[in-house]
Short mmCIF file of C-alpha atoms and ligand atoms in Angstrom, two decimals:
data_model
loop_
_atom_site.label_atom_id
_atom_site.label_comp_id
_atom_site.label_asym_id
_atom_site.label_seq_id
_atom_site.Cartn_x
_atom_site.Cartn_y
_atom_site.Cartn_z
CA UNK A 180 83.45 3.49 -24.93
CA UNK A 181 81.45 0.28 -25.44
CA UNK A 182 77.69 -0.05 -26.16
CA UNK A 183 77.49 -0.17 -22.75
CA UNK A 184 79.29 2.65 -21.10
CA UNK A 185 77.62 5.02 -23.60
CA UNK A 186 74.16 4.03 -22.54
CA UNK A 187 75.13 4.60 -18.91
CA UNK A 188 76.99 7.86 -19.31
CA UNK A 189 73.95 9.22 -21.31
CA UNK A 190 71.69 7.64 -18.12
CA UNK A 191 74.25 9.68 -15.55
CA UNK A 192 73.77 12.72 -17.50
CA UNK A 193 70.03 12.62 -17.51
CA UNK A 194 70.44 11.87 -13.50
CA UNK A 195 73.03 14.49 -12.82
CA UNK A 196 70.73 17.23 -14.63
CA UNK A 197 67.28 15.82 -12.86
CA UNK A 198 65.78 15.29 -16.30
CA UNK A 199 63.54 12.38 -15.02
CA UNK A 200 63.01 14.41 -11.99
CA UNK A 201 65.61 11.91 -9.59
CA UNK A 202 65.48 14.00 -7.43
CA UNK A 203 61.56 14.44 -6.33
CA UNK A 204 61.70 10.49 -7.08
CA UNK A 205 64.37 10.19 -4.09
CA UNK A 206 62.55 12.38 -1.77
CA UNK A 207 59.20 10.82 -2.37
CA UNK A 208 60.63 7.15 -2.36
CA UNK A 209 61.99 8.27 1.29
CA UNK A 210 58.91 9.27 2.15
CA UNK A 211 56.98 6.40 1.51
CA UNK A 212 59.98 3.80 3.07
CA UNK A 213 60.20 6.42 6.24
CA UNK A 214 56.24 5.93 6.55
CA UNK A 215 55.93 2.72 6.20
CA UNK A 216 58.86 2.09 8.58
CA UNK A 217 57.44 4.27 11.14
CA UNK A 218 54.66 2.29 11.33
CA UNK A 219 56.11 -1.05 12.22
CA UNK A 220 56.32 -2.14 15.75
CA UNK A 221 59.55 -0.88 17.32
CA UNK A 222 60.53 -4.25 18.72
CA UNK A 223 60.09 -6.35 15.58
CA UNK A 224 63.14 -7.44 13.14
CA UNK A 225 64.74 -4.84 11.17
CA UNK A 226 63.02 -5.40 7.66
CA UNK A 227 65.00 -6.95 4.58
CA UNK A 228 65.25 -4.81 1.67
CA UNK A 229 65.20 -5.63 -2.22
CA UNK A 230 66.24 -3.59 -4.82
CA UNK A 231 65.71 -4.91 -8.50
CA UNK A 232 67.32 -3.52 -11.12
CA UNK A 233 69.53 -0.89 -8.47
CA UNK A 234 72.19 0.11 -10.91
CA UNK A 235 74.72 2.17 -9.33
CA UNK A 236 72.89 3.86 -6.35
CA UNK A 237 74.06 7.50 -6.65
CA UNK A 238 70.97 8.57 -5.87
CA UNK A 239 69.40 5.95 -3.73
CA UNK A 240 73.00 5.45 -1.26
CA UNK A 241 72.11 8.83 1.13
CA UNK A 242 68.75 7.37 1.93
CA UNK A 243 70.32 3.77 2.74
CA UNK A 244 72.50 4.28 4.84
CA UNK A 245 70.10 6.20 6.96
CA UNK A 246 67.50 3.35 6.59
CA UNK A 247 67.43 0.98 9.69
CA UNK A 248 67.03 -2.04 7.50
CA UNK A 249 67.92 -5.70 8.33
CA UNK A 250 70.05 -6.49 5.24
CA UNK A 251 69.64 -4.76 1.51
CA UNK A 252 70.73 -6.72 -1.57
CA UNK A 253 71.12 -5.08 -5.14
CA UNK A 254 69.74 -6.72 -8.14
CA UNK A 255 71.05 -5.96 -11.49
CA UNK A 256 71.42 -7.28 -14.93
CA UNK A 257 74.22 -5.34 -15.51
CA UNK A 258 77.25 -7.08 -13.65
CA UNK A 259 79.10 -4.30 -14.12
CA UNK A 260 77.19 -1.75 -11.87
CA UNK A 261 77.02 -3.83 -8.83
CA UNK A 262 80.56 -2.46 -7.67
CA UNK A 263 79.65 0.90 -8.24
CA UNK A 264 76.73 0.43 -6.41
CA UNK A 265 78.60 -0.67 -3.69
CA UNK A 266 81.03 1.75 -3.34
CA UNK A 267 78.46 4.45 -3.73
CA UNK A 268 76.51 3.02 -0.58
CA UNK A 269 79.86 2.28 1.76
CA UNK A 270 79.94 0.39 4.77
CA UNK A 271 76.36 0.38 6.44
CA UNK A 272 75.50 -1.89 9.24
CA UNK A 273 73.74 -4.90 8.02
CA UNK A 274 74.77 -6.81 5.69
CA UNK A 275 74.71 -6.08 2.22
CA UNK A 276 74.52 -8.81 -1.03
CA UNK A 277 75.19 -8.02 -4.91
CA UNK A 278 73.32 -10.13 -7.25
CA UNK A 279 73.78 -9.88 -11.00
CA UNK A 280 70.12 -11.51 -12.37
CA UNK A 281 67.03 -10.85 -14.02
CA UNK A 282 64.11 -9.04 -11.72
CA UNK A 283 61.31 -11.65 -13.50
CA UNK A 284 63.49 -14.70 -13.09
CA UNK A 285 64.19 -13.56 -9.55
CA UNK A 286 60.57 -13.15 -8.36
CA UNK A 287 60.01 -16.63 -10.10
CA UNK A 288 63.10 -17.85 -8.74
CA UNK A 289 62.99 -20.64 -5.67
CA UNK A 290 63.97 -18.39 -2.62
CA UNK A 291 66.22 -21.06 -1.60
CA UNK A 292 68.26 -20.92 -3.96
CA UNK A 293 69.24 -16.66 -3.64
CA UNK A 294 71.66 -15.29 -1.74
CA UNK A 295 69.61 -12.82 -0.31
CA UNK A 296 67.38 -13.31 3.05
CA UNK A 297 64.20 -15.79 2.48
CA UNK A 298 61.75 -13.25 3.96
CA UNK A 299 61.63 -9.86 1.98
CA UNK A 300 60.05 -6.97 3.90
CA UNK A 301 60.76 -4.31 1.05
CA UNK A 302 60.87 -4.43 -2.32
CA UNK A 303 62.15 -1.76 -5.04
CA UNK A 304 62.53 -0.91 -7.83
CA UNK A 305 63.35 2.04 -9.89
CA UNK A 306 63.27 2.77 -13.95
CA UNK A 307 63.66 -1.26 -14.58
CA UNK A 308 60.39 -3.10 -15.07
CA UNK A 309 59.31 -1.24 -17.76
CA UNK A 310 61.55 -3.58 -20.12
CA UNK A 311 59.05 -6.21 -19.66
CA UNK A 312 56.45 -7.13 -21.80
CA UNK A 313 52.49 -6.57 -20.30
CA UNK A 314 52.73 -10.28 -20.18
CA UNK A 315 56.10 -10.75 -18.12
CA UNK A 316 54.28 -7.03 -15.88
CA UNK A 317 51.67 -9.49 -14.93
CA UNK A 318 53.75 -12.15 -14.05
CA UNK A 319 55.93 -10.65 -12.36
CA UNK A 320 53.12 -9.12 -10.43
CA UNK A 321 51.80 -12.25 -9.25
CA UNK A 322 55.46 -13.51 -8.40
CA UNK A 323 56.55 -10.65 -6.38
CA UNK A 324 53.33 -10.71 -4.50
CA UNK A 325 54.46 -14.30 -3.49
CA UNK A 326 58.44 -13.18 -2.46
CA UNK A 327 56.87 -9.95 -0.06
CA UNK A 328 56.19 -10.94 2.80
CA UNK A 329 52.16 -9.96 4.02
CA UNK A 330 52.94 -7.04 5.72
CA UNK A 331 55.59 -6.22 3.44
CA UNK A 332 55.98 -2.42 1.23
CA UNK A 333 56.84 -2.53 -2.72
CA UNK A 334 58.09 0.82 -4.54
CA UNK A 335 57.79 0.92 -7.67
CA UNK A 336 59.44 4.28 -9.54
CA UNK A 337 58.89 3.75 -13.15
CA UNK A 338 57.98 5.87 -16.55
CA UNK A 339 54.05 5.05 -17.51
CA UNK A 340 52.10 5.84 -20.19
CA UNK A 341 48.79 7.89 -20.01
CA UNK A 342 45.44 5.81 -20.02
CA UNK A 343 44.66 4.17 -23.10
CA UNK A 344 47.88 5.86 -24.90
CA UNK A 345 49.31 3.99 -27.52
CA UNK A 346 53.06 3.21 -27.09
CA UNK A 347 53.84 4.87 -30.28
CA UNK A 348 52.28 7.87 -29.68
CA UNK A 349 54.07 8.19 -25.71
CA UNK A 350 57.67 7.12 -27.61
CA UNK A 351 56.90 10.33 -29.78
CA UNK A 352 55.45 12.60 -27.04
CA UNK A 353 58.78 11.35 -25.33
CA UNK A 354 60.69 12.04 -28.07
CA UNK A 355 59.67 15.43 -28.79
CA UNK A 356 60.36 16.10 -24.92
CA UNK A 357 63.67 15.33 -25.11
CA UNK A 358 64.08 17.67 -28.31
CA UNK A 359 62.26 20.79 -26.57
CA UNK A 360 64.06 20.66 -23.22
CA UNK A 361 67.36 18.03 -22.83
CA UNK A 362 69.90 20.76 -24.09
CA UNK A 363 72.09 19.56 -20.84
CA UNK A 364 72.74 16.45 -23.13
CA UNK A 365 75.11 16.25 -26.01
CA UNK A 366 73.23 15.86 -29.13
CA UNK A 367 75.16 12.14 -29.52
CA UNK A 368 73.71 11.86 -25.37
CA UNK A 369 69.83 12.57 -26.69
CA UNK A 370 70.06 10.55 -30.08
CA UNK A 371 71.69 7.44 -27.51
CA UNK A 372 68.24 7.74 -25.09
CA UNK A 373 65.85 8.51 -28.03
CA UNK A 374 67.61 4.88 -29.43
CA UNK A 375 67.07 3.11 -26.32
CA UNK A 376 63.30 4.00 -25.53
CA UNK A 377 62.48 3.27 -29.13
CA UNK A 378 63.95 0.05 -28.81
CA UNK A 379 63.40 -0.86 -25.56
CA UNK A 380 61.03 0.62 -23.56
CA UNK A 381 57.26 -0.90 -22.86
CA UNK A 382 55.63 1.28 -20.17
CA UNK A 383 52.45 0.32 -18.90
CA UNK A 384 49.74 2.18 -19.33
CA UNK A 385 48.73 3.18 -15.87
CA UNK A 386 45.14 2.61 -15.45
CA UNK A 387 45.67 -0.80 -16.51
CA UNK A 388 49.10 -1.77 -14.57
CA UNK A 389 46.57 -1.04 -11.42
CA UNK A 390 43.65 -3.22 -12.80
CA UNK A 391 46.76 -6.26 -13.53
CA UNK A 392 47.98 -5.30 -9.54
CA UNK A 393 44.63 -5.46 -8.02
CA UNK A 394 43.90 -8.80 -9.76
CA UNK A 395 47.52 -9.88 -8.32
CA UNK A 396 46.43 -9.37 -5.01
CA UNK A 397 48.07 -6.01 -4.46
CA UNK A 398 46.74 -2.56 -3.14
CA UNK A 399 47.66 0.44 -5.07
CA UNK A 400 48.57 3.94 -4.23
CA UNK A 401 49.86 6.06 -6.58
CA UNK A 402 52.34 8.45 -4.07
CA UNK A 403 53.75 10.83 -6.47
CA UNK A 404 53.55 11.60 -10.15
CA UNK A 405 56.14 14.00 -12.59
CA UNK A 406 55.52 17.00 -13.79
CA UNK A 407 55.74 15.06 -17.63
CA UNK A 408 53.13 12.48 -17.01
CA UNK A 409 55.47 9.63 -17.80
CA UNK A 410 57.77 9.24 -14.45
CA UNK A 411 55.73 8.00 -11.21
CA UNK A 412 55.69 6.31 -8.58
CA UNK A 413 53.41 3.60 -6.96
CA UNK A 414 53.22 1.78 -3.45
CA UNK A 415 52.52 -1.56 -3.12
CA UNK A 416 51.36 -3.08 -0.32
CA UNK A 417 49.97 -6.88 -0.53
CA UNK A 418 45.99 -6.59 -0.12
C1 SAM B 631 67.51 3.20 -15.84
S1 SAM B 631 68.51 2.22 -14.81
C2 SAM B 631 67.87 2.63 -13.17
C3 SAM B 631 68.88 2.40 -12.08
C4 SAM B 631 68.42 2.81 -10.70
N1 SAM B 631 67.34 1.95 -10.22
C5 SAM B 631 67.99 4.27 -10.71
O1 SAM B 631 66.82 4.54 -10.45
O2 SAM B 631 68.82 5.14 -10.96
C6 SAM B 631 67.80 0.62 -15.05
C7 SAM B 631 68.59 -0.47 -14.38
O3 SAM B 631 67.82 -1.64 -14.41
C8 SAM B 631 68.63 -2.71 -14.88
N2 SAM B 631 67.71 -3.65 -15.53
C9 SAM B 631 67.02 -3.50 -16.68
N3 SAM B 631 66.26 -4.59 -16.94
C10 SAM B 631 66.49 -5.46 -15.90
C11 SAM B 631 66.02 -6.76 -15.60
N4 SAM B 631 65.16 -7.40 -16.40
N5 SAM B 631 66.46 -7.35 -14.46
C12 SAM B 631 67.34 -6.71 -13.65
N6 SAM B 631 67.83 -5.48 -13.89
C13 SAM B 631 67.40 -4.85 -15.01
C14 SAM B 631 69.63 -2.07 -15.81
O4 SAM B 631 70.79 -2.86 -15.97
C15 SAM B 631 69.91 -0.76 -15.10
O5 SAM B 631 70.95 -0.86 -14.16
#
């Protein structure tokens, strides 16, 4: 197994045993989509979802392909999860693109140029933006905000840290979680996650990811919040 496949086997295990709480996160992301689409005028355009950073949609495909969306196109950095993700979602009907790029450079990116439909109705994303900086957070922010269209709905699932928590201290609190209660994982499973959020992960610290949003010209909800005050979720909707 490369670098790569050992990351994502470790990531299926933690999804398979609900460690991050996947499950609550897919019932309260189809909440907040179901909502927000039952709200929209029955005779307007079926809305155009993004997903940014989708990775292989095992847990995300049931709720798609009950969705009555206009198209849905899957982001990723990972090239190699894109036909996963499509096999996990099937044939749906509208029409589907794969996109292997970079969620910042994307909501910088000249909508002409993508693939994917010019006017975005829904944005998502799940466990990805939390690799960027509190810099390229704002940014991005501010970009996305631009690529939504006004009446549009952004999800955003994501592990944050408490107000005014250091990283180091939340890496360690994490840490010490996974020690205490991820005996579903392989030792050589826990040491590869315990690598990868020391490395890699920058959560934002919550109170202040919702003062950067505001400023961005989003409103903020938060619509549902683990039982390990890291994993959350927030809706977006352009203010
Ligand atoms: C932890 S997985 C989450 C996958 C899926 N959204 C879920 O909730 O199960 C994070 C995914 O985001 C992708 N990712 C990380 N940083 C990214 C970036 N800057 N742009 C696009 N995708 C990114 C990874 O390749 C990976 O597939």
């Amino acid at each position: 197994m490369d670098f790569f496949d050992r990351q994502w086997s470790s990531y299926r295990a933690i999804v398979e045993h609900n460690l991050m709480e996947h499950r609550q996160v897919a019932e309260a992301t189809a909440a907040a989509l179901e909502a927000w689409l039952g709200q929209r005028p029955a005779d307007g355009a079926a809305p155009a979802m993004v997903d940014l950073g989708c990775g292989d949609l095992a847990l995300l495909a049931p709720l798609l392909r009950r969705l009555p969306l206009g198209s849905y196109t899957g982001l990723d950095l990972a090239a190699v999860v894109l036909p996963l993700a499509e096999q996990a979602l099937g044939p749906v009907p509208y029409p589907t693109h794969w996109q292997e790029g970079d969620l910042l450079a994307w909501a910088l990116g000249n909508p002409a140029d993508a693939p994917a439909p010019q006017r975005i109705d829904i944005l998502h994303s799940a466990f990805a933006i939390h690799h960027l900086t509190a810099d390229q957070k704002a940014t991005f922010l501010k970009a996305a905000r631009q690529r939504l269209h006004p009446d549009g709905l952004f999800v955003w699932v994501d592990v944050f840290r408490e107000p005014g928590e250091e990283r180091e201290t939340y890496v360690q609190r994490y840490v010490q979680r996974i020690h205490s209660g991820w005996q579903s994982l392989t030792a050589e499973q826990q040491q590869h996650v315990i690598n990868h959020l020391s490395s890699f992960d920058i959560p934002a610290d919550r109170a202040e990811i919702q003062t950067t949003a505001e400023a961005a010209g989003w409103h903020w909800r938060w619509a549902w919040q683990g039982a390990h005050r890291s994993e959350a979720m927030a809706v977006l909707t352009p203010a």
